[in-house]
mmCIF file of C-alpha atoms in Angstrom:
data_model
loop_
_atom_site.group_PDB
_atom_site.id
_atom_site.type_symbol
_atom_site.label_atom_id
_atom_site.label_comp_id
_atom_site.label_asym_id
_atom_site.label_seq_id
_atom_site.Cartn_x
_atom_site.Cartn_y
_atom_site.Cartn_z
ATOM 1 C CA UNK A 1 6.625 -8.334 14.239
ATOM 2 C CA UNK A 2 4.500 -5.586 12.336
ATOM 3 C CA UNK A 3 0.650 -5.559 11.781
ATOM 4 C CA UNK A 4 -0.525 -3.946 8.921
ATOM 5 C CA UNK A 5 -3.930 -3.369 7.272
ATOM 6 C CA UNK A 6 -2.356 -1.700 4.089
ATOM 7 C CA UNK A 7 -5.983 -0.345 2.262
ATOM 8 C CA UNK A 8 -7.052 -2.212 -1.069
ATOM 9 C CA UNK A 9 -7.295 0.190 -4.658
ATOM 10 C CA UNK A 10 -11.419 0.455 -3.273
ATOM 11 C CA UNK A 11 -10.955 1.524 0.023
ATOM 12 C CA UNK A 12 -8.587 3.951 -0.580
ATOM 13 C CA UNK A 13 -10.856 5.482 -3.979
ATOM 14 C CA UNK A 14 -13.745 5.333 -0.908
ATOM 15 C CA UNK A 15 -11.471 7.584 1.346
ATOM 16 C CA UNK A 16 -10.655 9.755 -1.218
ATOM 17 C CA UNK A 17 -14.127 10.782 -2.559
ATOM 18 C CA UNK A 18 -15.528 11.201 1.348
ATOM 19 C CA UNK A 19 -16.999 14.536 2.159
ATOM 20 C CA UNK A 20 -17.850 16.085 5.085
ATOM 21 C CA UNK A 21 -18.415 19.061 7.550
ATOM 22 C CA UNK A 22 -15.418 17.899 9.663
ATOM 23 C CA UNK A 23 -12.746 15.647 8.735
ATOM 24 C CA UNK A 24 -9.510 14.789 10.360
ATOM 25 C CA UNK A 25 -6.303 12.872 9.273
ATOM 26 C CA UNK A 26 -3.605 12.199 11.506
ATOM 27 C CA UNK A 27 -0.085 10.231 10.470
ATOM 28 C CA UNK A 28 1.741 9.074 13.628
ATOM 29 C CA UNK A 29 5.099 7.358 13.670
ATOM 30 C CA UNK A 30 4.585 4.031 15.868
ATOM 31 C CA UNK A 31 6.963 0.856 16.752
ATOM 32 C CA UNK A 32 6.140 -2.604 16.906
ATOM 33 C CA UNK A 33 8.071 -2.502 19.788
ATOM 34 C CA UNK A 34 5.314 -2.753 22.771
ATOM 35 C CA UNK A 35 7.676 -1.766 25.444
ATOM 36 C CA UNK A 36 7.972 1.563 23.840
ATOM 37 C CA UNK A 37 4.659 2.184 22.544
ATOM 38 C CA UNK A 38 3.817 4.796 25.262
ATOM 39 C CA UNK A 39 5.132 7.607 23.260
ATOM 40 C CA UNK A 40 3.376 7.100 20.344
ATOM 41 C CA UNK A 41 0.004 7.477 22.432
ATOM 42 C CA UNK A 42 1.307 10.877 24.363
ATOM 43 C CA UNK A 43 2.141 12.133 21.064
ATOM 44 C CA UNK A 44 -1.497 11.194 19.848
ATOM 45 C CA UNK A 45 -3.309 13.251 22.648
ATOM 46 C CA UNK A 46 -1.540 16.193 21.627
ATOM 47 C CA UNK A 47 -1.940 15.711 17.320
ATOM 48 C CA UNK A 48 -5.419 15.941 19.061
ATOM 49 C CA UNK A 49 -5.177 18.774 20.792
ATOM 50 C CA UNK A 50 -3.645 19.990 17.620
ATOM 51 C CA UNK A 51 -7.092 18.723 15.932
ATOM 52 C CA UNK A 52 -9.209 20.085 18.095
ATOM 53 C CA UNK A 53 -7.640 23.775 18.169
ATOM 54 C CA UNK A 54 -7.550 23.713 14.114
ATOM 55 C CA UNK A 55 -11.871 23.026 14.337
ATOM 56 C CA UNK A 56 -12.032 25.566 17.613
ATOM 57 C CA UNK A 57 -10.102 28.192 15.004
ATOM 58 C CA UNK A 58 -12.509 28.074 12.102
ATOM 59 C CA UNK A 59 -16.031 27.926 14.522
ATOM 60 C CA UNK A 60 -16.712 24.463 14.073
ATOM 61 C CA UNK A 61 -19.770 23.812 16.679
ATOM 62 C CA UNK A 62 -18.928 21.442 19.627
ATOM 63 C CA UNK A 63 -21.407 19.010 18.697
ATOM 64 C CA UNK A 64 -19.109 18.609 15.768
ATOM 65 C CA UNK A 65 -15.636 18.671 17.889
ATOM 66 C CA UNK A 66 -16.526 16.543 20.741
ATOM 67 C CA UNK A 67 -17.479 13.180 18.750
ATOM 68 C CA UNK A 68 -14.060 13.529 17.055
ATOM 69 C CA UNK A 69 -12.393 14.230 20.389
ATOM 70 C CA UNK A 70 -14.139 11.303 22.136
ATOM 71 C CA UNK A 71 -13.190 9.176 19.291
ATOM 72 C CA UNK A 72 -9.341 9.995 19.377
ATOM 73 C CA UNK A 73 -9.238 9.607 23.584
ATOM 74 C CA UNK A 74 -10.859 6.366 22.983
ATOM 75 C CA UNK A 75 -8.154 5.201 20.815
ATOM 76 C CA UNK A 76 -5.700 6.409 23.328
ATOM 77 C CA UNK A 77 -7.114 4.192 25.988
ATOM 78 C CA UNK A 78 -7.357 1.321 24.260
ATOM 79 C CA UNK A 79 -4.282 -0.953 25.463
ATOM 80 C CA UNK A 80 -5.221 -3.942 22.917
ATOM 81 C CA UNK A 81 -4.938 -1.888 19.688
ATOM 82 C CA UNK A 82 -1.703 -0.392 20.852
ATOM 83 C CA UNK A 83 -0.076 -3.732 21.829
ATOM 84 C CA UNK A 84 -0.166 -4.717 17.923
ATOM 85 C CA UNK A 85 1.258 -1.883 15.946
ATOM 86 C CA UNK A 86 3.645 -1.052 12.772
ATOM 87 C CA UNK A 87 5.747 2.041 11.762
ATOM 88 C CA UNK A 88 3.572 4.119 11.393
ATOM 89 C CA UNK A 89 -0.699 4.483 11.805
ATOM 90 C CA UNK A 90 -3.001 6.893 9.439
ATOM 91 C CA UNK A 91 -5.873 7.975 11.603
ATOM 92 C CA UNK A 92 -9.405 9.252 9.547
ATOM 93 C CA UNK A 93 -11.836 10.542 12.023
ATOM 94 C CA UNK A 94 -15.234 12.278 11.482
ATOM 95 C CA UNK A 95 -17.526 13.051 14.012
ATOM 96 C CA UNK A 96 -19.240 9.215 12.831
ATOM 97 C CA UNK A 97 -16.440 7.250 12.348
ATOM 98 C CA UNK A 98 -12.955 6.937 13.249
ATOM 99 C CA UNK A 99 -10.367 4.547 11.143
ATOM 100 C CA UNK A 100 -7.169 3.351 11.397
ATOM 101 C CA UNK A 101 -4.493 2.059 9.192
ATOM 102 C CA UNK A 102 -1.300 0.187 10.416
ATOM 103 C CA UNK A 103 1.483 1.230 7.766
ATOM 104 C CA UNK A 104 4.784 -0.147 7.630
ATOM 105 C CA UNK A 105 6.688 2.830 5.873
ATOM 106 C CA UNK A 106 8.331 5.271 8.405
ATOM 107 C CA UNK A 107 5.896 8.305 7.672
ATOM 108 C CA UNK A 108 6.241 12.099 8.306
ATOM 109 C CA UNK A 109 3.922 13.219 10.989
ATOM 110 C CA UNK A 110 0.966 15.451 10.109
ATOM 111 C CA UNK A 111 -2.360 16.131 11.219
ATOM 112 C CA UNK A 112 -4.768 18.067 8.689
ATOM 113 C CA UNK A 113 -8.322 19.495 8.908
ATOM 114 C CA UNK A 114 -10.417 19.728 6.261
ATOM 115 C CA UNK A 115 -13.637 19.109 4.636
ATOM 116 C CA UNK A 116 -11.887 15.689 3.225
ATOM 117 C CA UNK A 117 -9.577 13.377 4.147
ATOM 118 C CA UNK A 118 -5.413 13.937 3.540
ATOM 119 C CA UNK A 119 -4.246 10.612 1.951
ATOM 120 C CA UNK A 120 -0.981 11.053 0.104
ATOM 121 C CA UNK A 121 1.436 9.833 2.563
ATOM 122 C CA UNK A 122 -0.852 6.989 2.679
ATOM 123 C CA UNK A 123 -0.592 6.418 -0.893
ATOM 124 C CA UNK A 124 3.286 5.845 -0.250
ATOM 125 C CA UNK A 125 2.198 2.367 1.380
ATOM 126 C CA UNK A 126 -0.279 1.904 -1.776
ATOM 127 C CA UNK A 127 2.181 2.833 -4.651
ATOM 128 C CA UNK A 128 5.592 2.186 -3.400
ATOM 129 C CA UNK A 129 5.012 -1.292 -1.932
ATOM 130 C CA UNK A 130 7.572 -2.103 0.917
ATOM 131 C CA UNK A 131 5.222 -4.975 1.556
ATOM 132 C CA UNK A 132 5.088 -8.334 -0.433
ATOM 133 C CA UNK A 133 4.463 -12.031 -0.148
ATOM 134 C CA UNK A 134 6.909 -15.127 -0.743
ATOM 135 C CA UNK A 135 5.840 -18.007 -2.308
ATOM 136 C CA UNK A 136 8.343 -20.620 -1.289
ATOM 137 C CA UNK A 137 7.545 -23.437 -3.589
ATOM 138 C CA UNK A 138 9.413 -27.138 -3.232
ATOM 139 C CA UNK A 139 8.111 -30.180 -4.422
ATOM 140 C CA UNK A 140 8.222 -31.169 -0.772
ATOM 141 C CA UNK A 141 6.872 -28.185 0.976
ATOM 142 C CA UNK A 142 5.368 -24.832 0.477
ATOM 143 C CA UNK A 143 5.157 -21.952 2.610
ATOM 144 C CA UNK A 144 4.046 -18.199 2.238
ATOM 145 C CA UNK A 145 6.206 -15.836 3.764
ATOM 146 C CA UNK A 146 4.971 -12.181 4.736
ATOM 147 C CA UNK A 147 7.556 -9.143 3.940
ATOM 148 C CA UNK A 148 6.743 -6.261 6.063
ATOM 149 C CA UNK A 149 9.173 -2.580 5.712
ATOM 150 C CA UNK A 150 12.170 -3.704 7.138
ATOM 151 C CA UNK A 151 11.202 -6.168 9.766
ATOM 152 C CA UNK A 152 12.421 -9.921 9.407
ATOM 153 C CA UNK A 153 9.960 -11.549 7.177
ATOM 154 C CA UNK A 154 7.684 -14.239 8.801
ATOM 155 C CA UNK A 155 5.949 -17.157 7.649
ATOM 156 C CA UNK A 156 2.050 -17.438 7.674
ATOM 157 C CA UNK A 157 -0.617 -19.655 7.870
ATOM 158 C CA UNK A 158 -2.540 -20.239 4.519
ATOM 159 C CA UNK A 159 -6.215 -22.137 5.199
ATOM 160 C CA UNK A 160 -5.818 -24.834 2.341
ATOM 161 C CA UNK A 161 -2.138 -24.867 1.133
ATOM 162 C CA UNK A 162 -1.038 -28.673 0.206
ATOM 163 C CA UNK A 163 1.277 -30.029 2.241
ATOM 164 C CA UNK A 164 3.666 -31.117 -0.893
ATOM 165 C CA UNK A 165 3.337 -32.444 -3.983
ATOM 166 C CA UNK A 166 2.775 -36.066 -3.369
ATOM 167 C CA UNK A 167 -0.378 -35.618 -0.816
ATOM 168 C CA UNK A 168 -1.948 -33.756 -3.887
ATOM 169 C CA UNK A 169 -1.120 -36.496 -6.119
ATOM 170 C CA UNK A 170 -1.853 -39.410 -3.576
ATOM 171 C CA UNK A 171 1.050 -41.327 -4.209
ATOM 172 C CA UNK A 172 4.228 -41.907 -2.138
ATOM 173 C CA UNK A 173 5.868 -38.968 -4.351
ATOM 174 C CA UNK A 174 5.214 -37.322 -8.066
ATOM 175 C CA UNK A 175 7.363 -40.021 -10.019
ATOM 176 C CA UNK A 176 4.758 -42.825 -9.078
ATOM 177 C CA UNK A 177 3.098 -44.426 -12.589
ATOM 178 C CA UNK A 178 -0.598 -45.159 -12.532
ATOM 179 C CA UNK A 179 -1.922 -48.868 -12.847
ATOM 180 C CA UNK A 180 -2.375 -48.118 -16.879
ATOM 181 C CA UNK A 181 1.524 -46.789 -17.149
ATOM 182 C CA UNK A 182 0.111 -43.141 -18.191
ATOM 183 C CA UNK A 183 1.144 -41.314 -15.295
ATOM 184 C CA UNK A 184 4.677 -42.510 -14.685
ATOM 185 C CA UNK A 185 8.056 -40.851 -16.151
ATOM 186 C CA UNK A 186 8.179 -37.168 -17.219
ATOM 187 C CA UNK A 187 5.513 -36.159 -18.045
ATOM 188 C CA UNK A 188 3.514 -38.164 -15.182
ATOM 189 C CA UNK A 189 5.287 -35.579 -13.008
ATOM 190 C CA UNK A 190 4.647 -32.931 -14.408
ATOM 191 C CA UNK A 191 1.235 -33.345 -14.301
ATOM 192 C CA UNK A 192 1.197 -33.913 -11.104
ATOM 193 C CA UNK A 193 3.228 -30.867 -10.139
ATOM 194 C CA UNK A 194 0.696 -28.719 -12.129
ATOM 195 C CA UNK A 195 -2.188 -30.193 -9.827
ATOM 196 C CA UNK A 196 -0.118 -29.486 -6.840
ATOM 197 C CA UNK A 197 1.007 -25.801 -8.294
ATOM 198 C CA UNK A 198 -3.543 -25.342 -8.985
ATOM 199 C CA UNK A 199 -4.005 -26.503 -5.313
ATOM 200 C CA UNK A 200 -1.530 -23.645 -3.775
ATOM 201 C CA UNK A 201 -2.770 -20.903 -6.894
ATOM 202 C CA UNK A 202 -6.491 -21.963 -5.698
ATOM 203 C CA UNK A 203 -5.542 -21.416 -1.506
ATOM 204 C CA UNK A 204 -3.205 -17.964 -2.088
ATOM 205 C CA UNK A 205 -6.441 -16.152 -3.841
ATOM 206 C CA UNK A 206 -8.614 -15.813 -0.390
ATOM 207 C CA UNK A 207 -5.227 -14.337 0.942
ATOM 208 C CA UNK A 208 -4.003 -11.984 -2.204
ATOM 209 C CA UNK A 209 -7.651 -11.336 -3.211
ATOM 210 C CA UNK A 210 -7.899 -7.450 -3.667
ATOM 211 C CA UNK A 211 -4.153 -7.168 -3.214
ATOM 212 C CA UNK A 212 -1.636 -5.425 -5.635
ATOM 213 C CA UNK A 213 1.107 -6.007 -3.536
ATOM 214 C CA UNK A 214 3.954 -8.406 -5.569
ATOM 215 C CA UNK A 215 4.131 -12.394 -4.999
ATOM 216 C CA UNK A 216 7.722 -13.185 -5.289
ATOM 217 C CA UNK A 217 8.371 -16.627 -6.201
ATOM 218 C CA UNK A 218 11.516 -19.157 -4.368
ATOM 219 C CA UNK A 219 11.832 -22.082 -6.743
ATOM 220 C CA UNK A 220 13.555 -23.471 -9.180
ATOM 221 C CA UNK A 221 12.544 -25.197 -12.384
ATOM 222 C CA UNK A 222 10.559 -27.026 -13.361
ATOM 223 C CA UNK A 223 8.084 -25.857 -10.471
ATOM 224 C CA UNK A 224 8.796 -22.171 -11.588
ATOM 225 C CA UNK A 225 8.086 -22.613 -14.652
ATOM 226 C CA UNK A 226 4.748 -24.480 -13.851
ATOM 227 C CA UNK A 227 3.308 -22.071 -11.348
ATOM 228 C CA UNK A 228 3.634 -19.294 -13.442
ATOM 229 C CA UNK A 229 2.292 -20.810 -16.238
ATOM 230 C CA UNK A 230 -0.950 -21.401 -13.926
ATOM 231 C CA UNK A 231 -0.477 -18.451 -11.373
ATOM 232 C CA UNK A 232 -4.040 -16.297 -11.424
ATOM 233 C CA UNK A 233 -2.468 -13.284 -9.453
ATOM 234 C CA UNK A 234 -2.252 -10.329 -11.215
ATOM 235 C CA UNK A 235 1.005 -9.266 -9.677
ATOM 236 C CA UNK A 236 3.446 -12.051 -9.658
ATOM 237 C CA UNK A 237 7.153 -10.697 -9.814
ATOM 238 C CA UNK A 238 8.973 -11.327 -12.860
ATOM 239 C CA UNK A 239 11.827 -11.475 -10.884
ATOM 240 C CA UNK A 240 11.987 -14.700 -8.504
ATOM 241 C CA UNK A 241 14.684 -16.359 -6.141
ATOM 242 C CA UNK A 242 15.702 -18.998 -8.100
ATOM 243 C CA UNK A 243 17.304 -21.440 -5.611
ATOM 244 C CA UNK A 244 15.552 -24.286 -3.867
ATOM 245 C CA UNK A 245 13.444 -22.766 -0.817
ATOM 246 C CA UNK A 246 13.854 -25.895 1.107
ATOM 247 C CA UNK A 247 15.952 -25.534 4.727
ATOM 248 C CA UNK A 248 15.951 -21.531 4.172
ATOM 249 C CA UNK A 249 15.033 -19.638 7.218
ATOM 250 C CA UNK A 250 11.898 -16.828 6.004
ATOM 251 C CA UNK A 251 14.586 -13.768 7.080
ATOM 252 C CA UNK A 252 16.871 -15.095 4.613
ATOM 253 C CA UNK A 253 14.117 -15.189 1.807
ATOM 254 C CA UNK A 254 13.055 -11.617 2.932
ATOM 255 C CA UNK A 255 16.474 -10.169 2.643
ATOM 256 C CA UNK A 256 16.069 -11.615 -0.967
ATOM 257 C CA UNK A 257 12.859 -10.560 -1.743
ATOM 258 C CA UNK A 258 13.606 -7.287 -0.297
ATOM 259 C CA UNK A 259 16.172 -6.603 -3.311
ATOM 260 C CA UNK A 260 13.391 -7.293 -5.657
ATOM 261 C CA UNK A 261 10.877 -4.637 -3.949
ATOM 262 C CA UNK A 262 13.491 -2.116 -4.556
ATOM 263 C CA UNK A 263 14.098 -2.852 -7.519
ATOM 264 C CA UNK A 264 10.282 -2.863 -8.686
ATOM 265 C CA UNK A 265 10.028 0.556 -6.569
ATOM 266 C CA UNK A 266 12.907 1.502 -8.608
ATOM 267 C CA UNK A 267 11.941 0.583 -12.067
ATOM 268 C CA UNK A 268 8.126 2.148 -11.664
ATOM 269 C CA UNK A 269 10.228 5.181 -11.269
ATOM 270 C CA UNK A 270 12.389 4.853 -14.130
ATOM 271 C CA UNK A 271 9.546 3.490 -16.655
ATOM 272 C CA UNK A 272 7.802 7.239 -14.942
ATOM 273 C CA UNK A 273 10.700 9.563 -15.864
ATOM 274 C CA UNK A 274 11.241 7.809 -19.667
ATOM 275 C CA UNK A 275 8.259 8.492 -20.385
ATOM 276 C CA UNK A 276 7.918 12.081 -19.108
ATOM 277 C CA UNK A 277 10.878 12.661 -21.412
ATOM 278 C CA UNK A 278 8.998 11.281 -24.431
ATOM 279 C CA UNK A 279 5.423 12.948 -22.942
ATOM 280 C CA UNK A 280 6.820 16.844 -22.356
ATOM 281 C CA UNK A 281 7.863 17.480 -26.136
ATOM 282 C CA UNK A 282 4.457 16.626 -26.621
ATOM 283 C CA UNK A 283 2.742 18.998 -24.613
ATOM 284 C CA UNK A 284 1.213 16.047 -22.410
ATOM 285 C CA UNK A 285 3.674 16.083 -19.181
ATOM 286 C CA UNK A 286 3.939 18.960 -16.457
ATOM 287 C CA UNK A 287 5.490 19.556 -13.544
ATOM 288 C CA UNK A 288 3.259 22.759 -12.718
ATOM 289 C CA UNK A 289 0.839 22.762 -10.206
ATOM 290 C CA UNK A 290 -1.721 24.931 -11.679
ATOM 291 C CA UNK A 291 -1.402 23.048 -14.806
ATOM 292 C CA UNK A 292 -1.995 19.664 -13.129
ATOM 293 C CA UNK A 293 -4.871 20.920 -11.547
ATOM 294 C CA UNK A 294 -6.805 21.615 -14.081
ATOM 295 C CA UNK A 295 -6.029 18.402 -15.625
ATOM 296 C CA UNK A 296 -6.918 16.180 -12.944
ATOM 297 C CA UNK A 297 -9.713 17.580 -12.804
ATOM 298 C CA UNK A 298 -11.100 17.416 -16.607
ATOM 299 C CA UNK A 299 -10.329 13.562 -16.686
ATOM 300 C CA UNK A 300 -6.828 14.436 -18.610
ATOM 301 C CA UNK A 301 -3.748 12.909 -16.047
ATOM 302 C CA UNK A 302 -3.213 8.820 -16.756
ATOM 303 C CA UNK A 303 -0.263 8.645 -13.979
ATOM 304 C CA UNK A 304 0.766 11.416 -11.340
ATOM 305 C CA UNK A 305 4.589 11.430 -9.626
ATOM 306 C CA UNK A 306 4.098 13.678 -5.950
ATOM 307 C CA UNK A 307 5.863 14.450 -3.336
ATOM 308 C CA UNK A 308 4.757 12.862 -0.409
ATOM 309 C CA UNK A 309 5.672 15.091 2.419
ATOM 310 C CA UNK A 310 4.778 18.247 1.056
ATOM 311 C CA UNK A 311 1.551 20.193 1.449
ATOM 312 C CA UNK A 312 0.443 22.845 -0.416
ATOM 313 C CA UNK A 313 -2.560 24.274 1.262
ATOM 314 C CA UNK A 314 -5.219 26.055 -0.768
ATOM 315 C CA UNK A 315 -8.990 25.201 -2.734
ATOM 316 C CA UNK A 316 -9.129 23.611 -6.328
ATOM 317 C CA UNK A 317 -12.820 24.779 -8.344
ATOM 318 C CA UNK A 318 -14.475 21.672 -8.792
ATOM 319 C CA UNK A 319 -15.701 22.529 -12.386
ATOM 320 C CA UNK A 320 -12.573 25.085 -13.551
ATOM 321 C CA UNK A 321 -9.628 23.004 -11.456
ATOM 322 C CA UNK A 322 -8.442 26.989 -10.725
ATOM 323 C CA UNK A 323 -6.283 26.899 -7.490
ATOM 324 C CA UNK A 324 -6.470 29.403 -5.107
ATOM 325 C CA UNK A 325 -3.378 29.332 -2.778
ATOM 326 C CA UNK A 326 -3.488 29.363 0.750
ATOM 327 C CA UNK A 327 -1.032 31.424 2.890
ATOM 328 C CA UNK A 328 -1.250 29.161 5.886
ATOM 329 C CA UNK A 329 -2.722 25.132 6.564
ATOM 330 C CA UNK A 330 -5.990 25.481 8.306
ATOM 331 C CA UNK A 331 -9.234 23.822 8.423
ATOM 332 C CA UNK A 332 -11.118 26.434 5.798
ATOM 333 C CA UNK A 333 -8.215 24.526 3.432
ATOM 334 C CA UNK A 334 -6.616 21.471 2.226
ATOM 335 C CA UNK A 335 -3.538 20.405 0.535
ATOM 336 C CA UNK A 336 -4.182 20.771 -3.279
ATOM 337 C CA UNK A 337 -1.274 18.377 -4.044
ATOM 338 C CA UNK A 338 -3.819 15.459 -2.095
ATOM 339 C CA UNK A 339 -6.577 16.711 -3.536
ATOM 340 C CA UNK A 340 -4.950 17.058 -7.443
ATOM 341 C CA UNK A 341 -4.014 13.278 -6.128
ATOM 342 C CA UNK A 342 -7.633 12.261 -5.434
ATOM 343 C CA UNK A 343 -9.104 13.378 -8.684
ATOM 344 C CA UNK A 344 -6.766 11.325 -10.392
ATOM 345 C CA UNK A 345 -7.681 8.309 -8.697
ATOM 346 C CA UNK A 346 -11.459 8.988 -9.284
ATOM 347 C CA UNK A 347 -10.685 9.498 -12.939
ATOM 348 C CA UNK A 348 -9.119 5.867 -13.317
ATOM 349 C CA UNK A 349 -5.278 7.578 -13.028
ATOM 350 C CA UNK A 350 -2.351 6.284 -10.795
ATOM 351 C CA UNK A 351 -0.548 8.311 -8.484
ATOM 352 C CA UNK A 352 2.269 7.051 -7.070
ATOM 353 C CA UNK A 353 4.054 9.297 -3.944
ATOM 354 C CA UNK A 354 7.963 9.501 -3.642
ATOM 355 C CA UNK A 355 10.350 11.533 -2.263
ATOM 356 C CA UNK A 356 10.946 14.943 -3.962
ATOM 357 C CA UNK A 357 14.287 13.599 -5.773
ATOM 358 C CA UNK A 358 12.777 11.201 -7.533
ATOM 359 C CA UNK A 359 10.251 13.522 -9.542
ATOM 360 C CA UNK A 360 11.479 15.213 -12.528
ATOM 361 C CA UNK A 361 12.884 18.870 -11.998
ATOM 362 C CA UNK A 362 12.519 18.052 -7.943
ATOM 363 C CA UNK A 363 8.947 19.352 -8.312
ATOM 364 C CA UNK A 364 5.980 19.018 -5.792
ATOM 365 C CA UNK A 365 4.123 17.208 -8.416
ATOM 366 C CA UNK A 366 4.800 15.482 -12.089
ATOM 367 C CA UNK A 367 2.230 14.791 -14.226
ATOM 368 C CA UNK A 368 1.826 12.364 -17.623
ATOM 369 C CA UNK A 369 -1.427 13.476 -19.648
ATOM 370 C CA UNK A 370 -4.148 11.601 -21.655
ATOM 371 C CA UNK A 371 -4.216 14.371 -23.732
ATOM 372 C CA UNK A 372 -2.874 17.898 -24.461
ATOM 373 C CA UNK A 373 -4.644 20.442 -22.293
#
């Protein structure tokens, strides 16, 4: 199975407006596969050697190269954290801190140096979920399924989730009247399946608190119709699997739910390109880099399309957002694609990171504006 720790909206805005004398991102690909998890950690030490000869280039002291260093072998050593891994693992280290995110999107390996942290291939995991939850929902049983990349989806245990719907209603099942007569019939049940759908809404927001990943509902009606009417989760699916979840195995679900994700991925895409169409004879969409710069950094970009392999290394003027280009990645740099990326985010905009096709004109960037600028 994967582990994951897939960063929440405020921990990534946290990553992206660190600062510091030294900072270091690595993206390593990884397996869940323990038996082969040896080459992942070789590969480490020498993304750290990589690290280290980046700092050693531009004069960073030792004082400021050995924490980082110590940090990173530590990691390397430690057989418990690489027993339990994903696809891929984002690695932020500063001569304070190191931290570590378990992604399940197959990521292209990197490892920058700069005076900030590289996060766009992280934001692939953010934007372009490939994780999501199931909500199977019967009338006799409920379970939460966990959809990780492209792994088998699992069930997991919820603290609180009702059994079914007739230990929430205490009766021997929903259709059971009441001494007066009030609860029996119709609408006796569906009262009682809206207590049981508040019970499993109330247990699935300790789990999906600070999430934007989707819930994707299994059920049919009326329980579908109830749960949404009730669900508090800003994210549920409009799309659901509407068949009876009952005596279906949570891979089967997945493979599902995993037609949904695309689609979702898909249509945030589509909804993006519209309305660059509509947003360029305006004067409020670009594809240039310079352009998009300056934007981001005067407030002006709502939503931002970039590619997430590419680097562009350079400086962006914090007051101007004037670029000045890099000929080569090194440590007095950064990538000005991230950093356009980061701005946004501070400024309340979404970025979402895709493959080069899928942004207009195959450009390194695409940006929808606020305003003309």
């Amino acid at each position: 199975m994967l582990y994951v720790d897939i960063p929440t909206p405020a921990e990534v805005r946290k990553l992206v407006s660190a600062r510091g004398e030294a900072f270091v991102s690595i993206y390593l690909k990884t397996t869940p596969e323990t038996q082969h998890i040896d080459a992942a950690r070789t590969r480490l030490k020498q993304l750290t050697n990589d690290a280290v000869a980046q700092l050693e280039a531009v004069g960073a002291a030792k004082r400021t190269i050995w924490p980082i260093e110590e940090q990173l072998h530590d990691l390397m050593d430690d057989d418990d954290f690489w027993r339990t891994q994903a696809n891929s693992l984002a690695i932020f280290v500063t001569p304070d801190s190191l931290r570590t995110q378990r992604l399940p999107n197959h990521l292209t390996e990197t490892v920058q140096v700069a005076d900030r942290f590289h996060l766009k291939p992280l934001l692939r995991a953010v934007s372009m979920s490939q994780h999501a939850f199931i909500l199977a929902l019967a009338e006799n049983e409920v379970r939460v399924i966990e959809l990780l990349g492209d792994q088998p989806a699992q069930e997991i245990r919820v603290p609180d989730l009702p059994k079914d719907a007739a230990s929430v209603a205490g009766t021997a099942n929903v259709n059971s009247r009441s001494y007066s007569g009030r609860q029996g019939g119709g609408e006796g049940q569906k009262h009682h399946l809206r207590q049981y759908c508040r019970q499993v809404d109330a247990a699935l927001r300790g789990l999906m608190s600070g999430r934007s990943e989707p819930l994707i509902l299994a059920a049919t009606d009326p329980l579908l119709s109830i749960y949404r009417s009730i669900n508090s989760y800003a994210h549920l699916a409009d799309a659901a699997i509407e068949t009876s979840p009952v005596r279906i195995a949570p891979h089967d679900l997945g493979t599902e739910a995993r037609k949904i994700v695309d689609q979702l991925n898909a249509e945030l895409v589509a909804d993006f390109t519209g309305l660059y169409s509509e947003r360029e004879n305006e004067g409020r969409a670009t594809t240039q880099v310079a352009r998009a710069a300056r934007a981001a950094t005067f407030g002006a970009v709502d939503t931002l399309l970039v590619d997430m392999d590419s680097v562009v290394p350079g400086l962006i003027d914090e007051e101007t957002g004037e670029i000045t280009f890099d000929t080569e990645d090194s440590a007095v740099s950064y990538g000005v694609i991230d950093e356009i990326a980061g701005r946004v985010l501070a400024n309340g905009g979404r970025v979402l990171a895709v493959r080069r096709a899928d942004i207009p004109q195959e450009a390194e960037l695409a940006a929808i504006l606020r305003y003309a600028i």
